[in-house]
PDB file of C-alpha atoms in Angstrom:
ATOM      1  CA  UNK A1360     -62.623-112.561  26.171  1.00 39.00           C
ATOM      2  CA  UNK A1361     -60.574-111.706  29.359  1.00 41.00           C
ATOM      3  CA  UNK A1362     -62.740-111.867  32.523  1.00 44.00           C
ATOM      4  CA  UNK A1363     -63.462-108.386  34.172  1.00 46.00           C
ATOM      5  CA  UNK A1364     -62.324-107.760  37.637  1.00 45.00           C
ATOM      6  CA  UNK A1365     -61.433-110.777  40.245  1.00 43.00           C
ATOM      7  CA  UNK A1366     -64.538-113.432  39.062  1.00 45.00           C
ATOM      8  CA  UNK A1367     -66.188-116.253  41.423  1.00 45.00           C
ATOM      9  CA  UNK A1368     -64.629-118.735  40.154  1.00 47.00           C
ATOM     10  CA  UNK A1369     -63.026-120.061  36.703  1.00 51.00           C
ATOM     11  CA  UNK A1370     -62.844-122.783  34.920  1.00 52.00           C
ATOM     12  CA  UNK A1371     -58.620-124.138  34.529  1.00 58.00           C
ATOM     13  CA  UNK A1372     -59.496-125.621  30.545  1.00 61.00           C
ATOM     14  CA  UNK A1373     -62.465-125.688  28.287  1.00 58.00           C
ATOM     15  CA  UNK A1374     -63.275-129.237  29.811  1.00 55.00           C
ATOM     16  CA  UNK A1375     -62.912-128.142  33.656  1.00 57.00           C
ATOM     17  CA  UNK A1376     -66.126-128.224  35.786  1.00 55.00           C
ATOM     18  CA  UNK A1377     -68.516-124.848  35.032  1.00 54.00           C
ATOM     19  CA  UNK A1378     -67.865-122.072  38.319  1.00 56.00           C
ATOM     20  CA  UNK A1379     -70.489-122.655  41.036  1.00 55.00           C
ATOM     21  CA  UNK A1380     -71.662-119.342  40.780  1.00 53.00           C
ATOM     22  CA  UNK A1381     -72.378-119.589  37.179  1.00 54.00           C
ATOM     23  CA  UNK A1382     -74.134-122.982  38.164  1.00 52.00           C
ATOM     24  CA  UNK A1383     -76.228-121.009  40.717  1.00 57.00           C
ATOM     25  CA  UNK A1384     -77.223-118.104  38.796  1.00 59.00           C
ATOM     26  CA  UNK A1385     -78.032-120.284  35.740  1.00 52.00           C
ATOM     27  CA  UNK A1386     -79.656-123.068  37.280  1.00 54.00           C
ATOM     28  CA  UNK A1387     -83.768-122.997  36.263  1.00 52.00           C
ATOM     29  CA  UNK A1388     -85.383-121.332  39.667  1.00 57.00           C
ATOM     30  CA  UNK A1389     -87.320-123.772  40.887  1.00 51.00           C
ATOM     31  CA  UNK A1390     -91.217-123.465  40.232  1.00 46.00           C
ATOM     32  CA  UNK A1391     -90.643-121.348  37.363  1.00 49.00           C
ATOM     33  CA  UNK A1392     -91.940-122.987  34.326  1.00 44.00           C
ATOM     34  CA  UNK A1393     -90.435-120.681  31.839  1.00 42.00           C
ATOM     35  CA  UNK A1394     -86.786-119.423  31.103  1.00 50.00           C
ATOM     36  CA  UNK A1395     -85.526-116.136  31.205  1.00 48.00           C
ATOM     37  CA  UNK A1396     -82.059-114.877  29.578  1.00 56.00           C
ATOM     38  CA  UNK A1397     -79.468-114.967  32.524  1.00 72.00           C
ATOM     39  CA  UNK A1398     -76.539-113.506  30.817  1.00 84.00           C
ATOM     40  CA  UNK A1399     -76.341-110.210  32.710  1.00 89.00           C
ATOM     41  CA  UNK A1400     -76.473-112.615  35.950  1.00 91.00           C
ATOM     42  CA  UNK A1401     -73.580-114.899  35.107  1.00 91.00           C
ATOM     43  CA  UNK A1402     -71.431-111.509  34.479  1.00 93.00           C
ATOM     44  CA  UNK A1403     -72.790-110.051  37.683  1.00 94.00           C
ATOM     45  CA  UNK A1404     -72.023-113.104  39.981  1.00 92.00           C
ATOM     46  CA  UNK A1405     -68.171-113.498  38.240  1.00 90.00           C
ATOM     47  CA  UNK A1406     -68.396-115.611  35.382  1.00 88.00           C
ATOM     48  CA  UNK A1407     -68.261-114.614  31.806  1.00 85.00           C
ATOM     49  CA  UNK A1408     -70.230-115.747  28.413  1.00 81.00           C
ATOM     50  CA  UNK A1409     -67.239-115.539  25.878  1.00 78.00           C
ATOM     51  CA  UNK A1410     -67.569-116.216  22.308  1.00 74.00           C
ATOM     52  CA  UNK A1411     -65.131-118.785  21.106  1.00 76.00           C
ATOM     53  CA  UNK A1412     -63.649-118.824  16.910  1.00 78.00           C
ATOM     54  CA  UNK A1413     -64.959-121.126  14.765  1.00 79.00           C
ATOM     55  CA  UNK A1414     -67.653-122.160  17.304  1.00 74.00           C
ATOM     56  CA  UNK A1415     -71.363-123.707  16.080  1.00 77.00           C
ATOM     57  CA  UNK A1416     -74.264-123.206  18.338  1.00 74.00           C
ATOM     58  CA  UNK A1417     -77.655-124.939  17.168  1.00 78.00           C
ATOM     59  CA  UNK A1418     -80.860-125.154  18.916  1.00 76.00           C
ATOM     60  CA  UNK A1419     -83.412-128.255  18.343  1.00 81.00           C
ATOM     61  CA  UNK A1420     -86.167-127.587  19.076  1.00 80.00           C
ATOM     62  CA  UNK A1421     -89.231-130.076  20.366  1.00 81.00           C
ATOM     63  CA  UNK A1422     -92.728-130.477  18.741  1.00 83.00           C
ATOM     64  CA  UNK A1423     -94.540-129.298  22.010  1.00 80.00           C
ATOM     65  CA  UNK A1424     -93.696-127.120  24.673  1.00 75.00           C
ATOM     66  CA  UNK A1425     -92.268-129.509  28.019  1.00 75.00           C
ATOM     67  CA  UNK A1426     -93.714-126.114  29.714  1.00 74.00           C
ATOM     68  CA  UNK A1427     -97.112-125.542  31.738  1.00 76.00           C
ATOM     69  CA  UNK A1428     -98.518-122.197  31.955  1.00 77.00           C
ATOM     70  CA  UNK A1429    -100.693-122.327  35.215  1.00 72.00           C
ATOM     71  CA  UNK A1430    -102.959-119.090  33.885  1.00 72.00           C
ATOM     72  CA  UNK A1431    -101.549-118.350  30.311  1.00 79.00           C
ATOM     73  CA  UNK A1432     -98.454-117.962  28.235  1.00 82.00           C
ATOM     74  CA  UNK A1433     -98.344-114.437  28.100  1.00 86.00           C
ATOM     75  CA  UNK A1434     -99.125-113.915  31.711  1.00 86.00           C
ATOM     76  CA  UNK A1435     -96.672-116.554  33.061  1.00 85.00           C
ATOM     77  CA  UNK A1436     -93.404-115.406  30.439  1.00 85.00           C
ATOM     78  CA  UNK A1437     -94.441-111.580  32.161  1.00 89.00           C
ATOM     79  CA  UNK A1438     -94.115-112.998  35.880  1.00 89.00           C
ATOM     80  CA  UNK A1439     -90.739-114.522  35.270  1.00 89.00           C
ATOM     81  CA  UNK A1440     -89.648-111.202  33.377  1.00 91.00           C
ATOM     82  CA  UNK A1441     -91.224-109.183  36.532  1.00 93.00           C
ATOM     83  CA  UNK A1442     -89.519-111.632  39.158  1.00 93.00           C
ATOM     84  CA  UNK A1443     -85.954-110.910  37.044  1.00 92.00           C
ATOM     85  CA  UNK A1444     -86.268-107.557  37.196  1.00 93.00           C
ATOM     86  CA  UNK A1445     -86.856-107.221  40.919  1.00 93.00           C
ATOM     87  CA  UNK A1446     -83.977-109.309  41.399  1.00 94.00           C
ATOM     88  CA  UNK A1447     -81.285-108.281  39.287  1.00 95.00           C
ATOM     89  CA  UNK A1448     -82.023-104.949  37.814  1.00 95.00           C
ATOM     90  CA  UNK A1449     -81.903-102.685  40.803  1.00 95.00           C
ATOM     91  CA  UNK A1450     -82.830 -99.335  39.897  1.00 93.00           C
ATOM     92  CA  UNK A1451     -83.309-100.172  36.450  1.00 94.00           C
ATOM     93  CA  UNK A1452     -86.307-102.260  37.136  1.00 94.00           C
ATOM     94  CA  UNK A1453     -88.174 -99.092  36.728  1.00 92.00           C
ATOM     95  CA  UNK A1454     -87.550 -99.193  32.752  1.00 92.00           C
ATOM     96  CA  UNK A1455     -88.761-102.477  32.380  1.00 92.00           C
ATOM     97  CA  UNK A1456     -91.980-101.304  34.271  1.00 91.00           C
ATOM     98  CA  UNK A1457     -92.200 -98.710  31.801  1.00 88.00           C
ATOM     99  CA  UNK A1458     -92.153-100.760  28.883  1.00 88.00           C
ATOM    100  CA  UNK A1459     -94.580-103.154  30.730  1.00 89.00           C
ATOM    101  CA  UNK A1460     -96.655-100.451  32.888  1.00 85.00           C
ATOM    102  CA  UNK A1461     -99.699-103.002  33.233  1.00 87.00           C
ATOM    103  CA  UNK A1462     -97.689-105.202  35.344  1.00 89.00           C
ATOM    104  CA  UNK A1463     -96.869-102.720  38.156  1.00 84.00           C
ATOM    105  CA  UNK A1464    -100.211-103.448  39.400  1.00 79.00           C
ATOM    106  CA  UNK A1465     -99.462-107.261  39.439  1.00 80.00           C
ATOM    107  CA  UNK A1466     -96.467-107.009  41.567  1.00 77.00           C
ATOM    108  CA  UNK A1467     -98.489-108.949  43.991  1.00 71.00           C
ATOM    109  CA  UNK A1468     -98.529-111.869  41.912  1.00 80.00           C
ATOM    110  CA  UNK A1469     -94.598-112.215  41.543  1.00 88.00           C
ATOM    111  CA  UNK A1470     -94.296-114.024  44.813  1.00 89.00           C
ATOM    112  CA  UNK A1471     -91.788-114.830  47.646  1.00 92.00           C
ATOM    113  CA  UNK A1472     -87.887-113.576  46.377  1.00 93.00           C
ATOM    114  CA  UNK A1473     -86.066-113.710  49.387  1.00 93.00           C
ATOM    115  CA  UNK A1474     -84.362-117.058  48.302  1.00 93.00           C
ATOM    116  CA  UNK A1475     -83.191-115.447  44.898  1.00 92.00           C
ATOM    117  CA  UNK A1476     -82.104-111.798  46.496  1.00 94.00           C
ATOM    118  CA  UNK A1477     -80.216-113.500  49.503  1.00 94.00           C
ATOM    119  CA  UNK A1478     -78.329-115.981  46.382  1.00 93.00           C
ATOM    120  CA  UNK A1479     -77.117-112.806  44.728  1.00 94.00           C
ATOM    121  CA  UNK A1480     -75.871-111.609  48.040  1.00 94.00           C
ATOM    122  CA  UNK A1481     -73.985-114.983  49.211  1.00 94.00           C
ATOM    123  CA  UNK A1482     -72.678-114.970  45.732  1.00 93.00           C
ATOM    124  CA  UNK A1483     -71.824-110.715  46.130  1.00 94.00           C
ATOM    125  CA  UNK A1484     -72.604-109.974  42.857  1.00 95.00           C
ATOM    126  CA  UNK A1485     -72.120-106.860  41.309  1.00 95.00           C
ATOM    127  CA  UNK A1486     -74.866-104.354  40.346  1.00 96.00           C
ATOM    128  CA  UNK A1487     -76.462-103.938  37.058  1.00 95.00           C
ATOM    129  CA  UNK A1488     -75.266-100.825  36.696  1.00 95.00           C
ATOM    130  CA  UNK A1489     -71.651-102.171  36.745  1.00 96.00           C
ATOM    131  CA  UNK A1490     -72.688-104.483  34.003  1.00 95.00           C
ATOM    132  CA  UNK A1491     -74.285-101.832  31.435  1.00 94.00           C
ATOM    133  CA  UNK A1492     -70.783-100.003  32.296  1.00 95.00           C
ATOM    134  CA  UNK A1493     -68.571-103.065  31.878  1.00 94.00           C
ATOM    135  CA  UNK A1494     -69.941-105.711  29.857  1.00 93.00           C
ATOM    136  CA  UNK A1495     -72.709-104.120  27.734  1.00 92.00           C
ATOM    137  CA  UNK A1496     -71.821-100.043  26.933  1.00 92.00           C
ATOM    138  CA  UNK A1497     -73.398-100.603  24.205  1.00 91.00           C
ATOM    139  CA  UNK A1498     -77.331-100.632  25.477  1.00 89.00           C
ATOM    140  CA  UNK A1499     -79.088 -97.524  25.991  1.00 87.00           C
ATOM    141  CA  UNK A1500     -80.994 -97.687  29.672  1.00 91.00           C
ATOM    142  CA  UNK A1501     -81.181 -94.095  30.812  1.00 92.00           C
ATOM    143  CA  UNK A1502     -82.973 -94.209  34.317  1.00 91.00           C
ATOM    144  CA  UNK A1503     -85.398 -91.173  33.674  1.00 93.00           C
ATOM    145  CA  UNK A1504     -87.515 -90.906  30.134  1.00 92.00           C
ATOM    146  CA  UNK A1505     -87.276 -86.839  30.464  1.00 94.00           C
ATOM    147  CA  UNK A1506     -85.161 -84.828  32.423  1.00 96.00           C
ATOM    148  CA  UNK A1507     -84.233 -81.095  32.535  1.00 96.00           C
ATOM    149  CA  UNK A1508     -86.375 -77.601  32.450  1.00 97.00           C
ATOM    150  CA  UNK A1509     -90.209 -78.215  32.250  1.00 97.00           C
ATOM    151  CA  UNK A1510     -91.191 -75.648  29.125  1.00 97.00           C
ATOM    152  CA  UNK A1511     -94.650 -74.422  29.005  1.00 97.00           C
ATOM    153  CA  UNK A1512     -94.883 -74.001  25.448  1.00 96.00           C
ATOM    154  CA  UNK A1513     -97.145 -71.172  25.129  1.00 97.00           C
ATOM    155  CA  UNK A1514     -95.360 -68.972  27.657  1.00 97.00           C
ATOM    156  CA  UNK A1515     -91.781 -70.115  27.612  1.00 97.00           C
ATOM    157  CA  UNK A1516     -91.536 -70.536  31.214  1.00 97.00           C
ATOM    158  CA  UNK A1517     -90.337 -73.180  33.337  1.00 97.00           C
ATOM    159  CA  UNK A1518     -91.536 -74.775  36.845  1.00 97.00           C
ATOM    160  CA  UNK A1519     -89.640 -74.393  39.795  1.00 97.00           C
ATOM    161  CA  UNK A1520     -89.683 -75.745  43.112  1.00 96.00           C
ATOM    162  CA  UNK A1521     -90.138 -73.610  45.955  1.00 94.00           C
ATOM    163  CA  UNK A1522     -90.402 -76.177  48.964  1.00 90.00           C
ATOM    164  CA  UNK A1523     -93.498 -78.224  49.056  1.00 89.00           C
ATOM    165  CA  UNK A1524     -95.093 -75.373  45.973  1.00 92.00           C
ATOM    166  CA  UNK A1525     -94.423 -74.936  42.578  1.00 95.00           C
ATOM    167  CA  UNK A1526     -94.250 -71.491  40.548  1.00 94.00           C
ATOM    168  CA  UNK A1527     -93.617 -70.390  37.023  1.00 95.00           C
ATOM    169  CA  UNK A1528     -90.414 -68.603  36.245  1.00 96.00           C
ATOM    170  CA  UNK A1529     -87.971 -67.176  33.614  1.00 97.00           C
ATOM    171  CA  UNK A1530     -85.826 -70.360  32.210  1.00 97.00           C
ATOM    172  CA  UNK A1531     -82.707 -70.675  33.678  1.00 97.00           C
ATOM    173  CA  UNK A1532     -80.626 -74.117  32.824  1.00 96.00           C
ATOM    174  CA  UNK A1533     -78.783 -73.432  35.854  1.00 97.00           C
ATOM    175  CA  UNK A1534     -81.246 -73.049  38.573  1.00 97.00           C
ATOM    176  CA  UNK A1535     -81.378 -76.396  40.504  1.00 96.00           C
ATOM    177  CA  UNK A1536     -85.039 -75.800  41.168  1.00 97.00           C
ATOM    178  CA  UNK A1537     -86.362 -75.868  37.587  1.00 98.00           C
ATOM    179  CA  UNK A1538     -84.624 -79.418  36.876  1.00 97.00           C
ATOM    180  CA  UNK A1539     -87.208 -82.258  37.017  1.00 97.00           C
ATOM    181  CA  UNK A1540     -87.414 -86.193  35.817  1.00 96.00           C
ATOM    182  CA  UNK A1541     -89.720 -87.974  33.948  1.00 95.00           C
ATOM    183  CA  UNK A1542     -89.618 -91.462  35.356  1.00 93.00           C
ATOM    184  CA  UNK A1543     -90.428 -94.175  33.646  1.00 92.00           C
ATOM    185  CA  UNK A1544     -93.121 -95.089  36.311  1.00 91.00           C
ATOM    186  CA  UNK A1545     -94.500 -91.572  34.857  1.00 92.00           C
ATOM    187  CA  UNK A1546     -94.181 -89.856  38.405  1.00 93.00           C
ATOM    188  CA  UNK A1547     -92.804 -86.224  37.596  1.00 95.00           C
ATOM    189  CA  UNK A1548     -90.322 -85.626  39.698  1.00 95.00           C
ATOM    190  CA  UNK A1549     -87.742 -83.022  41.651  1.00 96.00           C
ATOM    191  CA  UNK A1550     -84.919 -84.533  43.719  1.00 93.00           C
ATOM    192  CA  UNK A1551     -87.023 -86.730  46.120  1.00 92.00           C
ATOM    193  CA  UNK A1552     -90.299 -85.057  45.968  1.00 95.00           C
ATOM    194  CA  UNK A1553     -93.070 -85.862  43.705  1.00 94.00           C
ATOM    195  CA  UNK A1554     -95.264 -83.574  41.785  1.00 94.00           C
ATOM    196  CA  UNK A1555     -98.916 -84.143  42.645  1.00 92.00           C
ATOM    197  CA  UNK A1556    -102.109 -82.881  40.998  1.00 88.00           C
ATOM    198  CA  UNK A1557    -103.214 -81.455  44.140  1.00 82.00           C
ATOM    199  CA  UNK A1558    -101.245 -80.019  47.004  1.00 61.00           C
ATOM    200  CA  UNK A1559    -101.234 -78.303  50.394  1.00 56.00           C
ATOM    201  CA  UNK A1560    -102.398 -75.110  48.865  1.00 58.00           C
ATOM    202  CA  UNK A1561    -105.592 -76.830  46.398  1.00 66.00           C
ATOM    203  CA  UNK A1562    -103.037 -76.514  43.331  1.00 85.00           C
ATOM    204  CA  UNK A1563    -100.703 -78.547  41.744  1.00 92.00           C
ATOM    205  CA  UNK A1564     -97.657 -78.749  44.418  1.00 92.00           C
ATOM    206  CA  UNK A1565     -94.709 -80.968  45.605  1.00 94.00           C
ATOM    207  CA  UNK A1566     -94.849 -83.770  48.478  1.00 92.00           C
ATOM    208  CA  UNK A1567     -92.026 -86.447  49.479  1.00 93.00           C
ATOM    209  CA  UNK A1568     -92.400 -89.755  46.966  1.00 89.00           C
ATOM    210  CA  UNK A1569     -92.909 -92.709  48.793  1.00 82.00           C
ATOM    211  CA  UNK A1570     -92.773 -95.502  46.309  1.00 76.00           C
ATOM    212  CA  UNK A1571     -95.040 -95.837  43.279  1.00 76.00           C
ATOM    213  CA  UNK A1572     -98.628 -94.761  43.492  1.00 78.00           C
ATOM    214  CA  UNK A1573    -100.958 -94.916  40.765  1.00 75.00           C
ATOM    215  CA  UNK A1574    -102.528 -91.375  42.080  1.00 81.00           C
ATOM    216  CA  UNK A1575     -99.373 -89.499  41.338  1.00 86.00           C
ATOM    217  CA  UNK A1576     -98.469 -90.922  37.624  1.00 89.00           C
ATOM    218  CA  UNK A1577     -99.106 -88.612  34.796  1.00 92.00           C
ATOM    219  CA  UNK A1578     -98.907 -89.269  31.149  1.00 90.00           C
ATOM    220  CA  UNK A1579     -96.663 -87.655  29.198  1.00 90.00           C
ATOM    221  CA  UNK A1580     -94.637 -87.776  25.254  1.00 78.00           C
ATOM    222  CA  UNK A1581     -96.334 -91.626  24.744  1.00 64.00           C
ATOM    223  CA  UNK A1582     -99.620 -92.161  25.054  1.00 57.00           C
ATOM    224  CA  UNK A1583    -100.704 -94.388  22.367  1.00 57.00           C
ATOM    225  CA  UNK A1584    -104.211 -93.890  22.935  1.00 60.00           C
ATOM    226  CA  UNK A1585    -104.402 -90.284  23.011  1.00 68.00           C
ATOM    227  CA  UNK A1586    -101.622 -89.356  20.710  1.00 73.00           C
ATOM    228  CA  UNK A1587    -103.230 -85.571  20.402  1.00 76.00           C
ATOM    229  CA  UNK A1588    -102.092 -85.849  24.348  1.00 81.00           C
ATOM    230  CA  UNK A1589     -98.567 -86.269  23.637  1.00 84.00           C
ATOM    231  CA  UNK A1590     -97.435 -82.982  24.668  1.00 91.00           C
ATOM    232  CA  UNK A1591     -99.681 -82.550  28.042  1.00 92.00           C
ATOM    233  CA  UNK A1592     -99.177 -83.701  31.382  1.00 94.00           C
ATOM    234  CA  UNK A1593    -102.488 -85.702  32.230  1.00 92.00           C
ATOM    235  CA  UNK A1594    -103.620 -86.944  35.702  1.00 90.00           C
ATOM    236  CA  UNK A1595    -103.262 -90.517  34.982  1.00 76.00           C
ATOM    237  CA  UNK A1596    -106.259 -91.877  37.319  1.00 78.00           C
ATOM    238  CA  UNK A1597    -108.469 -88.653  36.818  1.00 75.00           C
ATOM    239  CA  UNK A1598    -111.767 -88.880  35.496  1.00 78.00           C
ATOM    240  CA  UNK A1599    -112.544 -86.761  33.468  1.00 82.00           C
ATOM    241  CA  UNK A1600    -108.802 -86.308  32.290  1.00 81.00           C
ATOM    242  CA  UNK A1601    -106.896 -83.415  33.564  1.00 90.00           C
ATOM    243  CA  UNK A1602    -103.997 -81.732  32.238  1.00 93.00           C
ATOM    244  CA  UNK A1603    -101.239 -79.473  34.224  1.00 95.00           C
ATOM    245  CA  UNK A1604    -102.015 -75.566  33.079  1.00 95.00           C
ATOM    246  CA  UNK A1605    -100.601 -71.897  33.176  1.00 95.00           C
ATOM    247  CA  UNK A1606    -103.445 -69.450  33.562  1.00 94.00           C
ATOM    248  CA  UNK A1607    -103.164 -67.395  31.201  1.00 93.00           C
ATOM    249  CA  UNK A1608    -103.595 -64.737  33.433  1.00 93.00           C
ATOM    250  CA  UNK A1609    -102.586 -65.226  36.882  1.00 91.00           C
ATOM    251  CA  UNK A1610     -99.522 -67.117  34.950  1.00 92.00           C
ATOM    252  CA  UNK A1611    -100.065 -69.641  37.986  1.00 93.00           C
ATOM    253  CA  UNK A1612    -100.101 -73.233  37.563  1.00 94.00           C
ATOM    254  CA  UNK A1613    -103.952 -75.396  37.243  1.00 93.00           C
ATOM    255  CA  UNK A1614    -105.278 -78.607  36.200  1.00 93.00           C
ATOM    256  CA  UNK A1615    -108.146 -78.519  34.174  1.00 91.00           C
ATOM    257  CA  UNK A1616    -109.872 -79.872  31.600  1.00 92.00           C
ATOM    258  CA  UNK A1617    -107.683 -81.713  28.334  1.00 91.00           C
ATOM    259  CA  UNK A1618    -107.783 -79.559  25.809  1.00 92.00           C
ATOM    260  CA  UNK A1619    -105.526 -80.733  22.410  1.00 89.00           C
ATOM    261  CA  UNK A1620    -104.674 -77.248  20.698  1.00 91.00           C
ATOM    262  CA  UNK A1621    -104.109 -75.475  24.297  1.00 94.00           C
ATOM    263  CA  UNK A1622    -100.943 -74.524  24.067  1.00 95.00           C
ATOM    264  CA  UNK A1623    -101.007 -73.243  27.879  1.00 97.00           C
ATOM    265  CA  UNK A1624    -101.815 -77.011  28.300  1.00 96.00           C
ATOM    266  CA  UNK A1625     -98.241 -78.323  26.426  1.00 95.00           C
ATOM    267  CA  UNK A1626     -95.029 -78.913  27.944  1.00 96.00           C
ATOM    268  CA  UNK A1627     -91.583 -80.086  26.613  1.00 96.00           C
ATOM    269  CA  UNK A1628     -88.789 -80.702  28.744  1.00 96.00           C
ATOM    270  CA  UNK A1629     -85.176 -80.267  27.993  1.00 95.00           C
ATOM    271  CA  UNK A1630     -83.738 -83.631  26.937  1.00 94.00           C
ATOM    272  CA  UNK A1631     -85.915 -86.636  25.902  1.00 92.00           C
ATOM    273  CA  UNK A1632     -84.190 -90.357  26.719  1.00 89.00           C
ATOM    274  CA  UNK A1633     -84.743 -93.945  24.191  1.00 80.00           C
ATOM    275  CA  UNK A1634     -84.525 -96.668  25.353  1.00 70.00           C
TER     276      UNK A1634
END
């Protein structure tokens, strides 16, 4: 497999000395008890992983683990995961939070990185996103879990953004201010502003997002433990539960009180991402 733009450095034959960047990026992190795949990193920093003809690849492995977990297994493997991410996935970090919400309020835990972000800048390597473009196509990471027009299901309307409020309108694909995200740190957004249960005016409204807080995170399309839910947008760290609302009157947006077979209560938006 050719090597993809100018890399670090290259080995001259299969018995030459490994690039030092590959070294670097490969090399256990010191402290770190347990591995973590560093294949997108050795792509990222200018080496390649190629798959040679004819080739055998075993692993032996040992009767116990040479590994100690300071807390636990599970809660150790998670750290190293959480420690990757922040390193190497950029923006994309936010989809392995989504698939492991629970450790977004661990972040504290993950430790000093500075050595391991200013090594991927000595070394310049690229970004992650030039590695899902490059070296793995293949793998589905869409940055948003839901994007597009925000449906109210019982009345066929969308939100829209009118500065820091929102409103109810007439669908139009092509109005800017009815296109939202999903994120998969559940924050419903609009451009750089964050929907929030309760804005300037006492209703649901619109205020700049400043990083992740668990106070603006709804639930929305997978919530395993209210799968009647699936279709409402619930206040997150509300109690009792909440769910976004069109009076069916006023035709204003609400929160109120869950209520399953509430249509007024169910929203779909336009496209719906897998990863």
């Amino acid at each position: 497999m050719p090597a993809l733009g100018t890399p670090a450095g290259t080995a001259t034959s299969p018995a030459g000395p490994l690039p030092t960047s590959v070294l670097h990026c490969t090399k256990p992190e010191r402290g770190v008890p347990a591995r973590a795949s560093s294949a997108p990193q050795v792509w990222m920093c200018g080496g390649e992983i190629e798959i040679v003809p004819c080739s055998r690849v075993g692993h032996i492995f040992r009767n116990d683990n040479p590994y100690s977990f300071p807390k636990d297994r599970v809660r150790t493997v998670e750290r190293n995961l959480a420690r990757v991410a922040e390193v190497w996935l950029d923006d994309y970090k936010e989809l392995f939070y989504g698939h492991a919400y629970h450790l977004l309020q661990r972040r504290a835990e993950l430790g000093d990185l500075s050595q391991q972000k200013a090594l991927r800048e000595r070394l310049q390597c690229r970004s992650f996103r030039w590695y899902l473009e490059n070296v793995y196509p293949d793998l589905a990471a869409p940055l948003v879990k839901a994007s597009g027009l925000l449906v109210n299901v019982a009345t066929a309307r969308c939100i829209a953004a009118q500065n820091t409020t929102l409103a109810l309108q007439a669908c139009d694909v092509n109005n800017k201010a009815q296109h939202f995200n999903y994120t998969w740190l559940r924050l419903l957004q609009h451009g750089e502003l964050c929907v929030v249960p309760v804005g300037a005016a006492g209703a649901p409204g619109l205020r700049p997002c400043e990083g992740w807080e668990s106070g603006l995170a709804w639930r929305h399309s997978s919530m395993a433990a209210r799968p009647e839910l699936a279709e409402h947008l619930m206040v997150q760290h509300q109690h009792p539960p909440a769910c976004l609302l069109v009076h069916p009157v006023l035709l204003a947006l609400r929160l109120g009180a869950c209520t399953t077979t509430d249509r007024y209560q169910q929203w779909r938006f336009g496209s719906y991402h897998v990863a």
